[in-house]
Tab-separated table of C-alpha atoms in Angstrom:
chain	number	residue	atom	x	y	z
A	22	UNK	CA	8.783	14.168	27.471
A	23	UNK	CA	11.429	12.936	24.996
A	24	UNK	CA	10.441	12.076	21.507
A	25	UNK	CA	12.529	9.619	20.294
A	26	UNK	CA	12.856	8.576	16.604
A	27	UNK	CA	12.330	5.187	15.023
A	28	UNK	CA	15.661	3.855	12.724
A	29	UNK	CA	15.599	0.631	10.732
A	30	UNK	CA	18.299	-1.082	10.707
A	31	UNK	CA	19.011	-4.295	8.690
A	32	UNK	CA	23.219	-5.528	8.158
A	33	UNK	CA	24.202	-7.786	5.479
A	34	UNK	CA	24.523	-11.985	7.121
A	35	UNK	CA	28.809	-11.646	7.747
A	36	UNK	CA	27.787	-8.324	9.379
A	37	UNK	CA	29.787	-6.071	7.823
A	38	UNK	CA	27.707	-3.618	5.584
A	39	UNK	CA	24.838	-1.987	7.457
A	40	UNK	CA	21.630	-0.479	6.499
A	41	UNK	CA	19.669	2.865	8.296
A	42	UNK	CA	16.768	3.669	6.950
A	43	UNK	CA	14.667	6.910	8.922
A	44	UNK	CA	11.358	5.665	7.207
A	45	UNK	CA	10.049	2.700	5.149
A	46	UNK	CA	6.731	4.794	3.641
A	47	UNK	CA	8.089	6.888	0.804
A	48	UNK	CA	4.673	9.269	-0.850
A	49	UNK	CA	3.604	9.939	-3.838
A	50	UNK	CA	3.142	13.846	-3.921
A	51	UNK	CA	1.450	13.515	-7.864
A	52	UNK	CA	3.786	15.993	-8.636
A	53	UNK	CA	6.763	14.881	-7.095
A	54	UNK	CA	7.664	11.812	-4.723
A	55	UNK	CA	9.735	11.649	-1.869
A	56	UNK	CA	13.501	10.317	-2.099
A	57	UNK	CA	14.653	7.011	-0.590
A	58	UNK	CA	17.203	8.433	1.872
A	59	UNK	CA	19.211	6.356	3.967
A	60	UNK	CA	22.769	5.699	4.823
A	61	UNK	CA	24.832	2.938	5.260
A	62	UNK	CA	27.931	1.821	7.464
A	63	UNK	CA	30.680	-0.488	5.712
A	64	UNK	CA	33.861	-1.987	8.298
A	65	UNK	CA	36.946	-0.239	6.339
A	66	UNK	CA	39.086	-3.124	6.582
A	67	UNK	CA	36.365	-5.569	4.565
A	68	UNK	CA	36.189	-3.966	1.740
A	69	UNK	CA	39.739	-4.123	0.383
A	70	UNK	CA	39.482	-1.693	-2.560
A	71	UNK	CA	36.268	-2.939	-3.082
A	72	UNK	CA	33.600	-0.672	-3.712
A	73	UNK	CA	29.962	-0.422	-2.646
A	74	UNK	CA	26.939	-0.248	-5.115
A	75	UNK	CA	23.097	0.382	-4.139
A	76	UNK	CA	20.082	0.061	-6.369
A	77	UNK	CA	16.502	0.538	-5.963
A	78	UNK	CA	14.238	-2.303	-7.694
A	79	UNK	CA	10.932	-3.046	-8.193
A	80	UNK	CA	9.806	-6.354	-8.582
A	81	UNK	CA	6.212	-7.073	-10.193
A	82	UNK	CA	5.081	-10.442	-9.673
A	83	UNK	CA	1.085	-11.062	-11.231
A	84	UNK	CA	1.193	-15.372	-10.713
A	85	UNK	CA	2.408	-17.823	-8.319
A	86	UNK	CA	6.023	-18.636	-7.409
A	87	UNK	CA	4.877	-22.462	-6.987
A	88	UNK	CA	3.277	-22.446	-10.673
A	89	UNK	CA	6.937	-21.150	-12.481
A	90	UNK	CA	7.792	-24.663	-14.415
A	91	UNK	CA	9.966	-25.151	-17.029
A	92	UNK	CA	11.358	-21.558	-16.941
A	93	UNK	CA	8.254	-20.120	-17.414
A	94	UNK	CA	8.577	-17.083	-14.704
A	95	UNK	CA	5.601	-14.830	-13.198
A	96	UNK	CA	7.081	-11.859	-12.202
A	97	UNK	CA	9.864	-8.885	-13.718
A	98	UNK	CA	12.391	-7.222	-11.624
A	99	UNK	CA	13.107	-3.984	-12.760
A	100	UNK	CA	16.492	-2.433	-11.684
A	101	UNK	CA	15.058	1.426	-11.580
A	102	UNK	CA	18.405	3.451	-10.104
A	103	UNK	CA	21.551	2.583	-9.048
A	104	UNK	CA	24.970	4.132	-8.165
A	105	UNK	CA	27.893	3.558	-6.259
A	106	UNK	CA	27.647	4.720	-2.457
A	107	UNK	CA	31.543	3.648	-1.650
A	108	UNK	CA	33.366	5.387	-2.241
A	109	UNK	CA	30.691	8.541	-2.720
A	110	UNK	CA	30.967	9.726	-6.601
A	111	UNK	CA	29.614	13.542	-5.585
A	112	UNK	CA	31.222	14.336	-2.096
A	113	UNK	CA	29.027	17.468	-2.102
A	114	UNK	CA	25.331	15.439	-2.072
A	115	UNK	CA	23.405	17.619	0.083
A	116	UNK	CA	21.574	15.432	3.088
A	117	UNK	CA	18.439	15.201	4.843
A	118	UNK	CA	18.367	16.096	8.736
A	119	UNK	CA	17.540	12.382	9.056
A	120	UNK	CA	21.012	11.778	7.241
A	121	UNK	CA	22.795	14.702	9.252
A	122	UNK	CA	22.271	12.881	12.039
A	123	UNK	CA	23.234	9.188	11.635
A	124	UNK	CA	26.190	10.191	9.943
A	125	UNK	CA	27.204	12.064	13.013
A	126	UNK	CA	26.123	9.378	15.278
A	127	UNK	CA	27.204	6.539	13.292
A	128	UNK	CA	31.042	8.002	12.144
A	129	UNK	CA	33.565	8.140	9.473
A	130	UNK	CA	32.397	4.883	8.409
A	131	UNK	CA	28.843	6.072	7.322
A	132	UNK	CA	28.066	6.977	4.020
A	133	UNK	CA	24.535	8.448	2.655
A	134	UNK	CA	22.589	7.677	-0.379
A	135	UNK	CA	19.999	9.036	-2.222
A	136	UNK	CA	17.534	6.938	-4.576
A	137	UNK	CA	14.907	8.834	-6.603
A	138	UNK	CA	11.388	6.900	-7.880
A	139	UNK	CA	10.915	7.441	-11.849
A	140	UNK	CA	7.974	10.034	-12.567
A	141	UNK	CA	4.935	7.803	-12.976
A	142	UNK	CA	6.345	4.964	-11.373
A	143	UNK	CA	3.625	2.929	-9.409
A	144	UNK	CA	2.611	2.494	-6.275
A	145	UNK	CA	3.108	-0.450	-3.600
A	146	UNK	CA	0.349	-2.971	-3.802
A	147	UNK	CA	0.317	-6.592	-2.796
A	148	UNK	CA	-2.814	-9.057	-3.597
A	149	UNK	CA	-3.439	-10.622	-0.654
A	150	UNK	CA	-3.181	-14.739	-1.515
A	151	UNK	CA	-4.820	-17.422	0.888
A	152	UNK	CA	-4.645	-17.955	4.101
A	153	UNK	CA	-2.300	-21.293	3.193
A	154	UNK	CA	-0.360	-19.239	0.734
A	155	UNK	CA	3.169	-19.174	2.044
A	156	UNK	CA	4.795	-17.982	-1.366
A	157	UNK	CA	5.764	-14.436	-2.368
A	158	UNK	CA	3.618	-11.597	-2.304
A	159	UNK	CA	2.184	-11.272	-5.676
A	160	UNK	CA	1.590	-7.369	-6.775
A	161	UNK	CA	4.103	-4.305	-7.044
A	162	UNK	CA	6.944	-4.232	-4.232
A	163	UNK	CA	10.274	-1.809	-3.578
A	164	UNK	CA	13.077	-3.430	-2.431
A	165	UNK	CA	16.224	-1.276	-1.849
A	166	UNK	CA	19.768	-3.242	-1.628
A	167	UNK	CA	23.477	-2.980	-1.372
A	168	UNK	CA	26.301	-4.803	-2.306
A	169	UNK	CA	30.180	-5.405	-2.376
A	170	UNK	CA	31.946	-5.439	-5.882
A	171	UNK	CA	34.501	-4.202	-7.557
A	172	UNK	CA	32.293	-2.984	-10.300
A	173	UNK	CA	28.449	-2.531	-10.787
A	174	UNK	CA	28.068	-5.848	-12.893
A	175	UNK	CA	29.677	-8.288	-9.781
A	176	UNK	CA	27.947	-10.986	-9.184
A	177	UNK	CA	26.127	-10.324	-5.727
A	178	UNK	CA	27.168	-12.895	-3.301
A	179	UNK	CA	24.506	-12.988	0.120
A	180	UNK	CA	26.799	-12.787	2.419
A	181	UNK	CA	27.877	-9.303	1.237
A	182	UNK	CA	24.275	-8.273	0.277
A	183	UNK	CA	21.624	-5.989	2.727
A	184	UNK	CA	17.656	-5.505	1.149
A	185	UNK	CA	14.985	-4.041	2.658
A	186	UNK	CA	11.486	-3.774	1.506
A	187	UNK	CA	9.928	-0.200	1.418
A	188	UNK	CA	6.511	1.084	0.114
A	189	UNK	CA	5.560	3.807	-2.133
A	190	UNK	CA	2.086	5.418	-1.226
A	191	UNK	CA	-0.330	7.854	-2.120
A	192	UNK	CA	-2.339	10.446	-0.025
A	193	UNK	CA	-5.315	12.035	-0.426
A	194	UNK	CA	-5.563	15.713	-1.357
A	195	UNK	CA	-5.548	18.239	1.500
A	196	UNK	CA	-8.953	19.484	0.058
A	197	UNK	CA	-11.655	16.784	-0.247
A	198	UNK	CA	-14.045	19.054	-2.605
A	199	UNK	CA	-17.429	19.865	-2.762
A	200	UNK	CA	-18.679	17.451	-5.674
A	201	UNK	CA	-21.362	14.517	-4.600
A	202	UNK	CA	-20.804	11.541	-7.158
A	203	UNK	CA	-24.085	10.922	-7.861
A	204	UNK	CA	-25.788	7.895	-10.489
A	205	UNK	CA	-29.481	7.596	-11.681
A	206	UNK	CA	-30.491	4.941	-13.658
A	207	UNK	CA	-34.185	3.271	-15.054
A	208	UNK	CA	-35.525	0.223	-15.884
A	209	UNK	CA	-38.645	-1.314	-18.160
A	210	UNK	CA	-40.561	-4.193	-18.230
A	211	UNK	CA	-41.313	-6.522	-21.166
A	212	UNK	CA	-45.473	-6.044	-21.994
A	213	UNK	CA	-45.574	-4.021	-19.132
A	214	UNK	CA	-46.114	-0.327	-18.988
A	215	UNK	CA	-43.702	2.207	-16.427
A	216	UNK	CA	-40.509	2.091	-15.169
A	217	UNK	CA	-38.619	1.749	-11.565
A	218	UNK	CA	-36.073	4.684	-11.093
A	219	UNK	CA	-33.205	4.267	-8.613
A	220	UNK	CA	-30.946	7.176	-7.683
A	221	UNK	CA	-28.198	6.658	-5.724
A	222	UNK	CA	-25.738	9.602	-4.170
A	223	UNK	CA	-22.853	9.805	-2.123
A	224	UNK	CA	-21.861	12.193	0.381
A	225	UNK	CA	-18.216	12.352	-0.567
A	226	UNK	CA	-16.270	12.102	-3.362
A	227	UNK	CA	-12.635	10.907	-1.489
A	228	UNK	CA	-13.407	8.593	1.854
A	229	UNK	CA	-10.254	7.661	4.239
A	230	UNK	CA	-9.210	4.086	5.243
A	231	UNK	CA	-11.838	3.669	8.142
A	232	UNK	CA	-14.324	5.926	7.360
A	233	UNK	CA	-18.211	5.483	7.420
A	234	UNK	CA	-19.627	5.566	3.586
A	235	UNK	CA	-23.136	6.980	2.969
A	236	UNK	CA	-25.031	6.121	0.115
A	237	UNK	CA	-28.496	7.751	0.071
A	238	UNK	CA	-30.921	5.585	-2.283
A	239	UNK	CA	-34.372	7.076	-3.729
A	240	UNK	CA	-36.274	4.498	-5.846
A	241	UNK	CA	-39.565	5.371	-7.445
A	242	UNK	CA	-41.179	2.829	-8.454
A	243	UNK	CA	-43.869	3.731	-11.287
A	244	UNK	CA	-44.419	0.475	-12.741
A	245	UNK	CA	-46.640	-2.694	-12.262
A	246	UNK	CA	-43.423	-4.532	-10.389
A	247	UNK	CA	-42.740	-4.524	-6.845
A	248	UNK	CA	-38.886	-4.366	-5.095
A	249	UNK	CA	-38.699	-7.389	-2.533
A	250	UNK	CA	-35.005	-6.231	-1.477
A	251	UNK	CA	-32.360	-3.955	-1.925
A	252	UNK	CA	-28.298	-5.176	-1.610
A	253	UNK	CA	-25.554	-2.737	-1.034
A	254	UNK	CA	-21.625	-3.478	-1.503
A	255	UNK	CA	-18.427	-1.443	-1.810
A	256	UNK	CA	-16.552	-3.085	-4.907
A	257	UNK	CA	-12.532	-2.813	-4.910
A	258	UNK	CA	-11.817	-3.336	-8.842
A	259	UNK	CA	-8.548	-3.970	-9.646
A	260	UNK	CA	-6.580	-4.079	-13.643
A	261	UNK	CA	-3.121	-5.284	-13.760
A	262	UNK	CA	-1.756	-3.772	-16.640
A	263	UNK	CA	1.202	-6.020	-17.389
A	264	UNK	CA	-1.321	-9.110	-18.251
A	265	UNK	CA	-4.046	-7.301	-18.989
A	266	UNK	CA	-6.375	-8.302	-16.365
A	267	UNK	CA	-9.110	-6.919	-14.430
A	268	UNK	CA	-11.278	-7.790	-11.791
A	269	UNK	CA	-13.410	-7.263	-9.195
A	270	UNK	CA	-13.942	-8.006	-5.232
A	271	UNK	CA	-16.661	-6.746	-2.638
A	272	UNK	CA	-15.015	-5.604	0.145
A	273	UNK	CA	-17.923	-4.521	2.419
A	274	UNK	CA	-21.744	-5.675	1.786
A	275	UNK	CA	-25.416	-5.820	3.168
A	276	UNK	CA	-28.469	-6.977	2.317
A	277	UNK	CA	-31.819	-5.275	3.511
A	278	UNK	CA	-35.663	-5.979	2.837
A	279	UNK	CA	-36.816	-2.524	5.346
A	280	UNK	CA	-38.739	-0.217	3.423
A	281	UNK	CA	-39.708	-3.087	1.067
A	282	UNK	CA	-41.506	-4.413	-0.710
A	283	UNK	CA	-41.805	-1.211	-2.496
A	284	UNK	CA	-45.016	-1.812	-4.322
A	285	UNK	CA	-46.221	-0.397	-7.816
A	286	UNK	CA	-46.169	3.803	-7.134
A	287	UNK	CA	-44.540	3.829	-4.121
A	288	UNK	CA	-41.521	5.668	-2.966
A	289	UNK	CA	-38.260	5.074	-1.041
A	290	UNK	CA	-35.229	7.306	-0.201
A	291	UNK	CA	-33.063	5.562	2.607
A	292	UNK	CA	-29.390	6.012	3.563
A	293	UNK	CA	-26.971	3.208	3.867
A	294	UNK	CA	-24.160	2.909	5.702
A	295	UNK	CA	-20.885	0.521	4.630
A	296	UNK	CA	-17.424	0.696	6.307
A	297	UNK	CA	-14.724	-0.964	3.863
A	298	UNK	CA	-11.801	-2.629	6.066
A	299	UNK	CA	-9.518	-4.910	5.745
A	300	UNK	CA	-9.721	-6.142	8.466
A	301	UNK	CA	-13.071	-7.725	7.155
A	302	UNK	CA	-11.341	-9.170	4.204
A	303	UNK	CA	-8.875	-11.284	5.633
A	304	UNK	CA	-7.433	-14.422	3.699
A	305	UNK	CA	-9.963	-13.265	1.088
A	306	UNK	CA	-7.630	-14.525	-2.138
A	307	UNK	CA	-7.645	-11.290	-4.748
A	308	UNK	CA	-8.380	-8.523	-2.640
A	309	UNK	CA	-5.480	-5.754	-3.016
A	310	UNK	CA	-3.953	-4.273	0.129
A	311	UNK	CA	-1.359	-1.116	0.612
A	312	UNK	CA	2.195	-2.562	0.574
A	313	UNK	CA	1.724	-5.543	3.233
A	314	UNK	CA	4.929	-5.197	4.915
A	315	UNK	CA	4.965	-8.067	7.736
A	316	UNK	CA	3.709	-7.825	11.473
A	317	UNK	CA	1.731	-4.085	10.318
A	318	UNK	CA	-1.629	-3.029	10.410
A	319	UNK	CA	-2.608	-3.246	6.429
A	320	UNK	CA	-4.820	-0.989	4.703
A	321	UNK	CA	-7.318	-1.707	1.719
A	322	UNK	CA	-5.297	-0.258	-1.588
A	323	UNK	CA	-5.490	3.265	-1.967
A	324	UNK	CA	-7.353	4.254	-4.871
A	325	UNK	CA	-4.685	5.022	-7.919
A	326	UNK	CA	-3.964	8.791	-8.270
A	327	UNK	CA	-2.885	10.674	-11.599
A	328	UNK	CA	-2.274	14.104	-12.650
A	329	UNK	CA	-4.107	16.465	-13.804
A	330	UNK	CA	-5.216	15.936	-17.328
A	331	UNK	CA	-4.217	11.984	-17.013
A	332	UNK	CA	-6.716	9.088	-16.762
A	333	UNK	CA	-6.105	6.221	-15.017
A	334	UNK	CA	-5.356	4.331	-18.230
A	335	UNK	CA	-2.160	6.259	-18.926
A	336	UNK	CA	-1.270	4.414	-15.423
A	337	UNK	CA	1.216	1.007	-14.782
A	338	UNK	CA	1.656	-1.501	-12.582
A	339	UNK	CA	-1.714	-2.213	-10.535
A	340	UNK	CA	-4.275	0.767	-10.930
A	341	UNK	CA	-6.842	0.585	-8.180
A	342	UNK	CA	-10.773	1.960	-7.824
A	343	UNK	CA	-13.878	1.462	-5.786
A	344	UNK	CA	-17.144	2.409	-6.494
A	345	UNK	CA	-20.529	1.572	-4.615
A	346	UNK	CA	-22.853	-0.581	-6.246
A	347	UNK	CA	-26.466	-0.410	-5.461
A	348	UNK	CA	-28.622	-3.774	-6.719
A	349	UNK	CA	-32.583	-3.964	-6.641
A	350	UNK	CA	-34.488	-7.340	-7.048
A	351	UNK	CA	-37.238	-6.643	-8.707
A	352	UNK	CA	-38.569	-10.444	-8.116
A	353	UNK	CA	-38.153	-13.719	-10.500
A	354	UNK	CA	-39.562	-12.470	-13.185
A	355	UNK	CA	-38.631	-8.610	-12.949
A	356	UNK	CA	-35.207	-9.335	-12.544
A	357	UNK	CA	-32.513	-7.119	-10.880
A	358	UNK	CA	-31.160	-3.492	-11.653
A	359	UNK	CA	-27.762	-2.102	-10.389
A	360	UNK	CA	-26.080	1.098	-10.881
A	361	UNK	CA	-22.475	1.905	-9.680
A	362	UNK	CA	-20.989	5.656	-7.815
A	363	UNK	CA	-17.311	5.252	-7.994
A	364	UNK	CA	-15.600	7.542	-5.383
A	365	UNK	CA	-11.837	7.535	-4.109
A	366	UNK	CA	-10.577	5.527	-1.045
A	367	UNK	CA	-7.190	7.261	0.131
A	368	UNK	CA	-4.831	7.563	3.590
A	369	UNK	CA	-5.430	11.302	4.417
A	370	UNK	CA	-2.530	13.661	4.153
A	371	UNK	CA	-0.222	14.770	6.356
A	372	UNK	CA	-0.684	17.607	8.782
A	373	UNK	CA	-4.760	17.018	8.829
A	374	UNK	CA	-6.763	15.905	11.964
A	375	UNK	CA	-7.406	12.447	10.360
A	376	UNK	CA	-3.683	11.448	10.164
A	377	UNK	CA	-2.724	12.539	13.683
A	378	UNK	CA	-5.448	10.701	14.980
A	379	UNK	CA	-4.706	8.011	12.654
A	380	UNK	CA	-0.695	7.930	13.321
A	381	UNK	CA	-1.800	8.022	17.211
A	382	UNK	CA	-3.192	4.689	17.224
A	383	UNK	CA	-0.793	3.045	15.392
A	384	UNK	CA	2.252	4.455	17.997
A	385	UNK	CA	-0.119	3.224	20.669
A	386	UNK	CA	-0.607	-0.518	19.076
A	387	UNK	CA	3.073	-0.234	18.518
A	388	UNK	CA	4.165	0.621	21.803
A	389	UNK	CA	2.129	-1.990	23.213
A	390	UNK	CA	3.388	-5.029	20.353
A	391	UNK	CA	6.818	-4.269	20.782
A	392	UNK	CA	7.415	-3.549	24.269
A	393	UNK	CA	9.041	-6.858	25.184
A	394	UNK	CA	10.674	-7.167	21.868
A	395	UNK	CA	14.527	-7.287	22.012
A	396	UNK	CA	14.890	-6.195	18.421
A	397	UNK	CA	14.381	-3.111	19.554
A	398	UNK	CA	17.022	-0.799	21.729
A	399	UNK	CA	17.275	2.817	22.068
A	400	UNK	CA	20.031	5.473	21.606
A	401	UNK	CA	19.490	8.058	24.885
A	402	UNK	CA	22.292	10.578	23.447
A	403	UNK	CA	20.165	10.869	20.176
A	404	UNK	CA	17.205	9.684	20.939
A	405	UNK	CA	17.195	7.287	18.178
A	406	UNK	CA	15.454	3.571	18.576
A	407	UNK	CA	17.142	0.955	16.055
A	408	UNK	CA	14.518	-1.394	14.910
A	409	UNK	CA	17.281	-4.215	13.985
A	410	UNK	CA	15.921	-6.871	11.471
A	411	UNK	CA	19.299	-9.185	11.963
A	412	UNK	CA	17.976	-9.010	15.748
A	413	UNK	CA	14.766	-10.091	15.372
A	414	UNK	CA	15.700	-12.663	12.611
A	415	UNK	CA	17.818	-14.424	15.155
A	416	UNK	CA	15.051	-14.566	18.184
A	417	UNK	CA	12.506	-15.981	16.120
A	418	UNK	CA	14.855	-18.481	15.225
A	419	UNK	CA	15.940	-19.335	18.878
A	420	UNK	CA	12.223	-19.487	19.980
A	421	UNK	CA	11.595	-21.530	16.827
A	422	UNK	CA	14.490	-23.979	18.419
C-alpha cells in the first residue's frame, strides 16, 4: 500500500511564482506553535534582479464588507512577519522533511521559507454570516503571500502575487482530567415558604467536536411550587475583543416535561444528553466556526486555550467558551431558574484514538469528493498529490461557461 502525501499548490495569475504548502492546519501547542513551512518555485528568467518577499498576515474583520461607506472600514490587516525568500538572506535555514523533499523534487528553482506565529497570537475563527451572505468571512483569518519587488515596500501588483489562506488551531490536552464541573443553585418564593434546588453536573470537563454531552440534573423541590418542564441547551458564547462585544448562541437544545411536573417535595435526578454540531447550526448568522476554509467539513470553534496562570481575558482576537445551561419553569407565577456548567469543547490531540478515528473519516469523505476532480494529480516517484488551486479555479470557471 503506498501512502501518498497531500501538497497544496497555488501559482501567482502570469504563472510564474509558485506556492507548496505540506499542510494548511498550523497548532497551537500553548507553549509553542507550529511554523508555517512551505517553499516556493520562481522561473529565473522573470525575475530580472528582482527579488522575492513573503509575509504572513492576519486579517480581523468584526462587520460587514457591504456596510464600509465613506471610508469607514470593518476590519485590520496586520502584517505579523515578513522576509525576503529570493534570494534566501540565511543560506544555512535548517528545513523540515516536508521541505527536504520538494526542494529535491521541485529543483534549483525552489526556495523554502519559514514564517513563525507571534506568542499569544490568536486562533482562526470565522462567524458564520447568512445563508445569502456572499461577502468576506468576518472573524480572525491567516493568509500567507508572496510577491515580486525590488524591495519590501513595492507596490504588489496581482499578477506577480500568490496567497493562500491557512488556519491556526488548538488541541485539546493529551490528558482530559479527572475534575466534574459541577453547579448548584436555589431559588425562593415571594410569601411563600421553601426553596427548589437544582444541581446540575457534568461528566467531563473537555468534550471533542462530536461527542455525546451528559448533564445529570437533581432538583429537589421543597417548596409550595411545582416544575411543569425542564429545557436543556449547550450555549457557544463568544467576546470579540477588538469592539468589545460579547454574545451568545445555543448551539444544541431540548425541551422535556418527563419526570414532571415535579410537585411540592418531590425529587428528580435525570441525565440529559446534547450533541453540539455544526452541522445543526447551519446558516445560523453569529455562530463561530474553526477556520471555514471552503469545500471542508467545519467544526464548532474550539474553546480558547491559555497558559497556565492566564485567564481568558489576557486573550485577543475572538476568545471562545461553552457552557451548559440548565432552565426550570417553575410556572407563570413561579417563574424560571437557570444555572450554567461551562466545560471545554476542543479537536483531540494528535496521536490519541479520537483523532485517528477522526482523521479516518475525513480521508474517506475526501477520497470519495475528490475522486473525479482534475485539480488533483499525483507524483508516483514521490508519492506526492498536488492539490492545484489555479487548476480548480479554471474548471469551475469552464463549467460556469
Amino acid at each position: 500500500m503506498v501512502v501518498s502525501v497531500k501538497v497544496f499548490k497555488k501559482a501567482t495569475p502570469n504563472g510564474k511564482v509558485t506556492f507548496y504548502l505540506g499542510r494548511r492546519d498550523f497548532i497551537d501547542h500553548i507553549d509553542y506553535c507550529d511554523p508555517v513551512d512551505g517553499v516556493i518555485v520562481v522561473e529565473p528568467d522573470y525575475l530580472k534582479n528582482r527579488k522575492v518577499f513573503g509575509q504572513l498576515a492576519t486579517t480581523y474583520r468584526y462587520g460587514r464588507e457591504e456596510d464600509e461607506v465613506m471610508g469607514v472600514k470593518f476590519s485590520k490587516e496586520l502584517i505579523l512577519c515578513r522576509e525576503q525568500i529570493v534570494p534566501m538572506t540565511n543560506p544555512n535555514m535548517e528545513m523540515t522533511p516536508m521541505q527536504e523533499k520538494l526542494v529535491r523534487k521541485l529543483g534549483s528553482n525552489a526556495h523554502p521559507f519559514t514564517f513563525h506565529f507571534p506568542p499569544n497570537s490568536p486562533s482562526s475563527v470565522t462567524l458564520q454570516q447568512e445563508g445569502d451572505d456572499n461577502g468576506k468571512p468576518l472573524g480572525v483569518e491567516y493568509t500567507i503571500r508572496a510577491f515580486v519587488g525590488d524591495s519590501e515596500d513595492d507596490r504588489q501588483h496581482k499578477r506577480s502575487m500568490v496567497s493562500l489562506v491557512i488556519k491556526k488551531l488548538q488541541y485539546a490536552p493529551l490528558n482530559r482530567g479527572q475534575r466534574l464541573p459541577s453547579s448548584l443553585v436555589s431559588k425562593g418564593f415571594t410569601f411563600s415558604n421553601g426553596k427548589i434546588s437544582l444541581e446540575v453536573t457534568l461528566d467531563r470537563e473537555i468534550y471533542y467536536h462530536g461527542e455525546k454531552t451528559a448533564a445529570t440534573v437533581q432538583v429537589s423541590n421543597n417548596s409550595k411550587k411545582s416544575v411543569k418542564s425542564i429545557k436543556c441547551f449547550i450555549v457557544q458564547h463568544t467576546e470579540i475583543t477588538m469592539v468589545n462585544a460579547q454574545f451568545s448562541k445555543h448551539v444544541a437544545q431540548l425541551e422535556t416535561k418527563e419526570g414532571c411536573p415535579i410537585t411540592p417535595g418531590a425529587n428528580l435526578t435525570k441525565t440529559f444528553y446534547l450533541i453540539p454540531l455544526a452541522a445543526n447550526n447551519k446558516d445560523r448568522h453569529g455562530i463561530a466556526l474553526d477556520g471555514h476554509l471552503k469545500d471542508e467539513d467545519v467544526n464548532l470553534a474550539s474553546s480558547t486555550m491559555v497558559q497556565e496562570g492566564k485567564s481568558t481575558g489576557d486573550a485577543c482576537g475572538i476568545v471562545i467558551s461553552y457552557s451548559v445551561r440548565i432552565k426550570l419553569n417553575c410556572g407563570t407565577l413561579g417563574g424560571e431558574m437557570q444555572t450554567d456548567v461551562p466545560f471545554k469543547l476542543l479537536q483531540p490531540a494528535p496521536g490519541t484514538i479520537e483523532k485517528k478515528r477522526s482523521n479516518a473519516m475525513k480521508k474517506m469523505k475526501s477520497i470519495e469528493q475528490h475522486r473525479n476532480v482534475k485539480g488533483y494529480y499525483q507524483d508516483d516517484d514521490d508519492n506526492i498529490v498536488f492539490e492545484d488551486f489555479a487548476k480548480m479555479r479554471m474548471n469551475n470557471v469552464n463549467m460556469a461557461d
